[in-house]
Amino acid sequence: ISYFDNTSDVEEYDPLSKGLADMLITDLSVLKSIQIVEREKLESLLKEIELGDSKFIDNKTAQKIGDGLGAEYILTGSFLIIDEVMRIDARLVDVETGAISMGEEITGQRNIFFELEKQLVEKLIGTLDIQLSRSEKRNIKKIQTESFDSFNAYSTALVAYDKGEYEKSMKLLEKATEFDEDFDKAWEKLENLEQKL
């Protein structure tokens, strides 16, 4: 799952590209029948191939990334936030052929971004024709956070972490847990970071 391009022309939303990918990775990694590449591996590959100033990931770049990660498919796309509306455009690219296996557009209110992300997860599962066990169905439905502010702080913490700004990342994760104290993923990252430091 690659990062989603921010097409909103609002820099403040840039970190959500990593946050959205991270939420999808978290949700899909509970499935036993597929193996999701860790975000950290994607991050190091992106630094290695140096996408330059190009933010947008086209099909050729998606294939290159997928190939470098040893993936069969790569999910890529973009998001757009205008006022209170959020739209997510997603493409599932077959790494070997470059063919688009799925193209989806999901639109809704920004403050229910978590529902939009869940819709995308369901479309992906349908496209890949994955049969879910009861526990997988339950785990997929688990909402990580309903707070846009918490999600934004968490996403910005990921960006800081990837730049090696661990203190800043920690403060942002603490902020994320203040906005939503039930945001388990933020607590988990915070704990890991504390151990690392």
PDB file of C-alpha atoms in Angstrom, residues 19-197:
ATOM      1  CA  GLY A  19      -1.747   8.226   7.793  1.00  0.00           C
ATOM      2  CA  LEU A  20      -4.294   6.857   5.337  1.00  0.00           C
ATOM      3  CA  ALA A  21      -1.834   4.237   4.045  1.00  0.00           C
ATOM      4  CA  ASP A  22      -0.994   3.296   7.638  1.00  0.00           C
ATOM      5  CA  MET A  23      -4.682   2.807   8.532  1.00  0.00           C
ATOM      6  CA  LEU A  24      -5.196   0.593   5.477  1.00  0.00           C
ATOM      7  CA  ILE A  25      -2.085  -1.441   6.314  1.00  0.00           C
ATOM      8  CA  THR A  26      -3.304  -1.874   9.906  1.00  0.00           C
ATOM      9  CA  ASP A  27      -6.750  -3.038   8.781  1.00  0.00           C
ATOM     10  CA  LEU A  28      -5.556  -5.371   6.038  1.00  0.00           C
ATOM     11  CA  SER A  29      -2.712  -6.911   8.042  1.00  0.00           C
ATOM     12  CA  VAL A  30      -5.302  -8.777  10.166  1.00  0.00           C
ATOM     13  CA  LEU A  31      -6.131 -10.908   7.105  1.00  0.00           C
ATOM     14  CA  LYS A  32      -4.362 -14.263   7.079  1.00  0.00           C
ATOM     15  CA  SER A  33      -4.768 -14.856   3.329  1.00  0.00           C
ATOM     16  CA  ILE A  34      -2.737 -11.854   2.189  1.00  0.00           C
ATOM     17  CA  GLN A  35       0.601 -10.441   3.241  1.00  0.00           C
ATOM     18  CA  ILE A  36       0.886  -6.666   3.496  1.00  0.00           C
ATOM     19  CA  VAL A  37       4.272  -4.973   3.146  1.00  0.00           C
ATOM     20  CA  GLU A  38       5.168  -2.936   6.247  1.00  0.00           C
ATOM     21  CA  ARG A  39       5.086   0.846   5.954  1.00  0.00           C
ATOM     22  CA  GLU A  40       8.743   1.065   7.042  1.00  0.00           C
ATOM     23  CA  LYS A  41       9.820  -1.084   4.061  1.00  0.00           C
ATOM     24  CA  LEU A  42       7.884   1.166   1.701  1.00  0.00           C
ATOM     25  CA  GLU A  43       9.454   4.251   3.285  1.00  0.00           C
ATOM     26  CA  SER A  44      13.022   2.951   2.862  1.00  0.00           C
ATOM     27  CA  LEU A  45      12.350   1.909  -0.768  1.00  0.00           C
ATOM     28  CA  LEU A  46      10.904   5.341  -1.604  1.00  0.00           C
ATOM     29  CA  LYS A  47      14.050   6.974  -0.200  1.00  0.00           C
ATOM     30  CA  GLU A  48      16.174   4.536  -2.217  1.00  0.00           C
ATOM     31  CA  ILE A  49      14.493   5.149  -5.589  1.00  0.00           C
ATOM     32  CA  GLU A  50      14.214   8.891  -4.916  1.00  0.00           C
ATOM     33  CA  LEU A  51      10.971   9.878  -6.549  1.00  0.00           C
ATOM     34  CA  GLY A  52      12.397  13.386  -6.766  1.00  0.00           C
ATOM     35  CA  ASP A  53       9.911  16.227  -6.605  1.00  0.00           C
ATOM     36  CA  SER A  54       7.209  14.127  -8.226  1.00  0.00           C
ATOM     37  CA  LYS A  55       4.557  13.523  -5.585  1.00  0.00           C
ATOM     38  CA  PHE A  56       2.229  11.617  -7.860  1.00  0.00           C
ATOM     39  CA  ILE A  57       2.610   7.896  -8.266  1.00  0.00           C
ATOM     40  CA  ASP A  58       1.623   6.840 -11.772  1.00  0.00           C
ATOM     41  CA  ASN A  59       1.177   3.216 -12.892  1.00  0.00           C
ATOM     42  CA  LYS A  60       4.813   2.846 -14.012  1.00  0.00           C
ATOM     43  CA  THR A  61       6.125   4.142 -10.663  1.00  0.00           C
ATOM     44  CA  ALA A  62       3.615   1.946  -8.826  1.00  0.00           C
ATOM     45  CA  GLN A  63       4.936  -1.060 -10.756  1.00  0.00           C
ATOM     46  CA  LYS A  64       8.532  -0.093  -9.905  1.00  0.00           C
ATOM     47  CA  ILE A  65       7.660   0.271  -6.205  1.00  0.00           C
ATOM     48  CA  GLY A  66       5.660  -2.968  -6.166  1.00  0.00           C
ATOM     49  CA  ASP A  67       8.473  -4.805  -7.913  1.00  0.00           C
ATOM     50  CA  GLY A  68      11.040  -3.445  -5.441  1.00  0.00           C
ATOM     51  CA  LEU A  69       8.885  -4.662  -2.569  1.00  0.00           C
ATOM     52  CA  GLY A  70       8.249  -8.056  -4.160  1.00  0.00           C
ATOM     53  CA  ALA A  71       4.503  -7.363  -4.181  1.00  0.00           C
ATOM     54  CA  GLU A  72       1.905  -8.784  -6.591  1.00  0.00           C
ATOM     55  CA  TYR A  73      -0.362  -5.747  -6.266  1.00  0.00           C
ATOM     56  CA  ILE A  74       0.118  -2.178  -5.150  1.00  0.00           C
ATOM     57  CA  LEU A  75      -2.677   0.045  -3.925  1.00  0.00           C
ATOM     58  CA  THR A  76      -2.159   3.688  -4.736  1.00  0.00           C
ATOM     59  CA  GLY A  77      -4.289   6.753  -5.206  1.00  0.00           C
ATOM     60  CA  SER A  78      -5.048  10.219  -3.977  1.00  0.00           C
ATOM     61  CA  PHE A  79      -7.338  12.130  -1.672  1.00  0.00           C
ATOM     62  CA  LEU A  80      -8.960  15.511  -1.922  1.00  0.00           C
ATOM     63  CA  ILE A  81     -10.398  17.537   0.952  1.00  0.00           C
ATOM     64  CA  ILE A  82     -12.496  20.595   0.157  1.00  0.00           C
ATOM     65  CA  ASP A  83     -14.126  22.245   3.164  1.00  0.00           C
ATOM     66  CA  GLU A  84     -15.888  19.388   4.957  1.00  0.00           C
ATOM     67  CA  VAL A  85     -15.914  16.920   2.034  1.00  0.00           C
ATOM     68  CA  MET A  86     -13.291  14.227   1.494  1.00  0.00           C
ATOM     69  CA  ARG A  87     -12.827  12.134  -1.615  1.00  0.00           C
ATOM     70  CA  ILE A  88     -10.501   9.138  -1.876  1.00  0.00           C
ATOM     71  CA  ASP A  89      -9.526   7.808  -5.308  1.00  0.00           C
ATOM     72  CA  ALA A  90      -7.810   4.436  -5.230  1.00  0.00           C
ATOM     73  CA  ARG A  91      -6.264   2.156  -7.847  1.00  0.00           C
ATOM     74  CA  LEU A  92      -5.114  -1.404  -7.374  1.00  0.00           C
ATOM     75  CA  VAL A  93      -2.298  -2.035  -9.843  1.00  0.00           C
ATOM     76  CA  ASP A  94      -1.150  -5.505 -10.914  1.00  0.00           C
ATOM     77  CA  VAL A  95       2.623  -5.179 -10.540  1.00  0.00           C
ATOM     78  CA  GLU A  96       3.479  -7.696 -13.279  1.00  0.00           C
ATOM     79  CA  THR A  97       1.219  -6.321 -16.029  1.00  0.00           C
ATOM     80  CA  GLY A  98       0.589  -2.727 -14.899  1.00  0.00           C
ATOM     81  CA  ALA A  99      -3.142  -3.333 -15.388  1.00  0.00           C
ATOM     82  CA  ILE A 100      -5.564  -1.642 -13.017  1.00  0.00           C
ATOM     83  CA  SER A 101      -7.501  -4.353 -11.175  1.00  0.00           C
ATOM     84  CA  MET A 102      -9.676  -1.907  -9.259  1.00  0.00           C
ATOM     85  CA  GLY A 103     -10.483   1.771  -9.534  1.00  0.00           C
ATOM     86  CA  GLU A 104     -12.645   3.283  -6.808  1.00  0.00           C
ATOM     87  CA  GLU A 105     -13.826   6.725  -5.819  1.00  0.00           C
ATOM     88  CA  ILE A 106     -15.220   7.131  -2.311  1.00  0.00           C
ATOM     89  CA  THR A 107     -16.684  10.446  -1.205  1.00  0.00           C
ATOM     90  CA  GLY A 108     -18.130  11.586   2.111  1.00  0.00           C
ATOM     91  CA  GLN A 109     -17.833  14.017   4.982  1.00  0.00           C
ATOM     92  CA  ARG A 110     -14.292  14.700   6.216  1.00  0.00           C
ATOM     93  CA  ASN A 111     -15.288  14.030   9.820  1.00  0.00           C
ATOM     94  CA  ILE A 112     -16.280  10.441   8.907  1.00  0.00           C
ATOM     95  CA  PHE A 113     -12.966   9.743   7.099  1.00  0.00           C
ATOM     96  CA  PHE A 114     -12.755   6.454   9.058  1.00  0.00           C
ATOM     97  CA  GLU A 115     -15.954   5.218   7.355  1.00  0.00           C
ATOM     98  CA  LEU A 116     -14.539   6.144   3.939  1.00  0.00           C
ATOM     99  CA  GLU A 117     -11.375   4.187   4.736  1.00  0.00           C
ATOM    100  CA  LYS A 118     -13.475   1.171   5.804  1.00  0.00           C
ATOM    101  CA  GLN A 119     -15.432   1.360   2.512  1.00  0.00           C
ATOM    102  CA  LEU A 120     -12.123   1.233   0.646  1.00  0.00           C
ATOM    103  CA  VAL A 121     -11.018  -1.797   2.675  1.00  0.00           C
ATOM    104  CA  GLU A 122     -14.304  -3.574   1.805  1.00  0.00           C
ATOM    105  CA  LYS A 123     -13.921  -2.779  -1.928  1.00  0.00           C
ATOM    106  CA  LEU A 124     -10.370  -4.112  -1.862  1.00  0.00           C
ATOM    107  CA  ILE A 125     -11.410  -7.327  -0.123  1.00  0.00           C
ATOM    108  CA  GLY A 126     -14.191  -7.752  -2.716  1.00  0.00           C
ATOM    109  CA  THR A 127     -11.818  -7.144  -5.634  1.00  0.00           C
ATOM    110  CA  LEU A 128      -9.279  -9.650  -4.319  1.00  0.00           C
ATOM    111  CA  ASP A 129     -12.145 -12.069  -3.576  1.00  0.00           C
ATOM    112  CA  ILE A 130     -10.956 -12.733  -0.025  1.00  0.00           C
ATOM    113  CA  GLN A 131     -13.163 -14.848   2.221  1.00  0.00           C
ATOM    114  CA  LEU A 132     -13.074 -13.525   5.777  1.00  0.00           C
ATOM    115  CA  SER A 133     -13.282 -15.557   8.964  1.00  0.00           C
ATOM    116  CA  ARG A 134     -15.544 -14.302  11.767  1.00  0.00           C
ATOM    117  CA  SER A 135     -12.640 -12.859  13.736  1.00  0.00           C
ATOM    118  CA  GLU A 136     -11.246 -11.147  10.607  1.00  0.00           C
ATOM    119  CA  LYS A 137     -14.652  -9.557   9.947  1.00  0.00           C
ATOM    120  CA  ARG A 138     -14.733  -8.302  13.542  1.00  0.00           C
ATOM    121  CA  ASN A 139     -11.155  -6.992  13.437  1.00  0.00           C
ATOM    122  CA  ILE A 140     -11.678  -5.209  10.104  1.00  0.00           C
ATOM    123  CA  LYS A 141     -14.682  -3.348  11.536  1.00  0.00           C
ATOM    124  CA  LYS A 142     -12.625  -1.991  14.456  1.00  0.00           C
ATOM    125  CA  ILE A 143     -12.360   1.767  14.059  1.00  0.00           C
ATOM    126  CA  GLN A 144      -8.956   3.133  15.021  1.00  0.00           C
ATOM    127  CA  THR A 145     -10.128   6.694  15.656  1.00  0.00           C
ATOM    128  CA  GLU A 146     -13.179   8.805  14.870  1.00  0.00           C
ATOM    129  CA  SER A 147     -11.330  12.047  15.597  1.00  0.00           C
ATOM    130  CA  PHE A 148     -10.007  13.842  12.517  1.00  0.00           C
ATOM    131  CA  ASP A 149      -7.707  15.935  14.755  1.00  0.00           C
ATOM    132  CA  SER A 150      -6.281  12.777  16.324  1.00  0.00           C
ATOM    133  CA  PHE A 151      -5.791  11.181  12.888  1.00  0.00           C
ATOM    134  CA  ASN A 152      -4.076  14.346  11.629  1.00  0.00           C
ATOM    135  CA  ALA A 153      -1.704  14.475  14.649  1.00  0.00           C
ATOM    136  CA  TYR A 154      -0.943  10.753  14.227  1.00  0.00           C
ATOM    137  CA  SER A 155      -0.230  11.202  10.504  1.00  0.00           C
ATOM    138  CA  THR A 156       2.070  14.166  11.208  1.00  0.00           C
ATOM    139  CA  ALA A 157       3.856  12.039  13.833  1.00  0.00           C
ATOM    140  CA  LEU A 158       4.577   9.419  11.131  1.00  0.00           C
ATOM    141  CA  VAL A 159       6.150  12.098   8.927  1.00  0.00           C
ATOM    142  CA  ALA A 160       8.319  13.341  11.822  1.00  0.00           C
ATOM    143  CA  TYR A 161       9.312   9.757  12.657  1.00  0.00           C
ATOM    144  CA  ASP A 162      10.381   9.064   9.056  1.00  0.00           C
ATOM    145  CA  LYS A 163      12.583  12.178   9.164  1.00  0.00           C
ATOM    146  CA  GLY A 164      14.230  10.914  12.362  1.00  0.00           C
ATOM    147  CA  GLU A 165      12.575  13.659  14.445  1.00  0.00           C
ATOM    148  CA  TYR A 166      11.669  11.284  17.267  1.00  0.00           C
ATOM    149  CA  GLU A 167      11.026  13.878  20.001  1.00  0.00           C
ATOM    150  CA  LYS A 168       8.645  15.760  17.711  1.00  0.00           C
ATOM    151  CA  SER A 169       6.983  12.490  16.707  1.00  0.00           C
ATOM    152  CA  MET A 170       6.470  11.623  20.376  1.00  0.00           C
ATOM    153  CA  LYS A 171       4.827  14.967  21.138  1.00  0.00           C
ATOM    154  CA  LEU A 172       2.476  14.534  18.159  1.00  0.00           C
ATOM    155  CA  LEU A 173       1.560  10.999  19.231  1.00  0.00           C
ATOM    156  CA  GLU A 174       0.812  12.308  22.729  1.00  0.00           C
ATOM    157  CA  LYS A 175      -1.387  14.958  21.108  1.00  0.00           C
ATOM    158  CA  ALA A 176      -3.161  12.244  19.078  1.00  0.00           C
ATOM    159  CA  THR A 177      -3.930  10.306  22.283  1.00  0.00           C
ATOM    160  CA  GLU A 178      -5.178  13.505  23.954  1.00  0.00           C
ATOM    161  CA  PHE A 179      -7.665  14.060  21.120  1.00  0.00           C
ATOM    162  CA  ASP A 180      -8.748  10.406  21.330  1.00  0.00           C
ATOM    163  CA  GLU A 181      -7.595   8.358  24.303  1.00  0.00           C
ATOM    164  CA  ASP A 182      -8.996   5.173  22.700  1.00  0.00           C
ATOM    165  CA  PHE A 183      -6.700   5.440  19.651  1.00  0.00           C
ATOM    166  CA  ASP A 184      -4.809   2.176  20.306  1.00  0.00           C
ATOM    167  CA  LYS A 185      -2.499   2.473  17.285  1.00  0.00           C
ATOM    168  CA  ALA A 186      -1.226   5.864  18.511  1.00  0.00           C
ATOM    169  CA  TRP A 187      -0.584   4.449  22.017  1.00  0.00           C
ATOM    170  CA  GLU A 188       1.237   1.479  20.483  1.00  0.00           C
ATOM    171  CA  LYS A 189       3.482   3.722  18.336  1.00  0.00           C
ATOM    172  CA  LEU A 190       4.118   5.964  21.346  1.00  0.00           C
ATOM    173  CA  GLU A 191       5.195   2.987  23.445  1.00  0.00           C
ATOM    174  CA  ASN A 192       7.486   1.675  20.683  1.00  0.00           C
ATOM    175  CA  LEU A 193       9.048   5.089  20.288  1.00  0.00           C
ATOM    176  CA  GLU A 194       9.625   5.429  24.043  1.00  0.00           C
ATOM    177  CA  GLN A 195      11.405   2.056  24.017  1.00  0.00           C
ATOM    178  CA  LYS A 196      13.467   3.109  20.995  1.00  0.00           C
ATOM    179  CA  LEU A 197      14.573   6.302  22.766  1.00  0.00           C
TER     180      LEU A 197
END
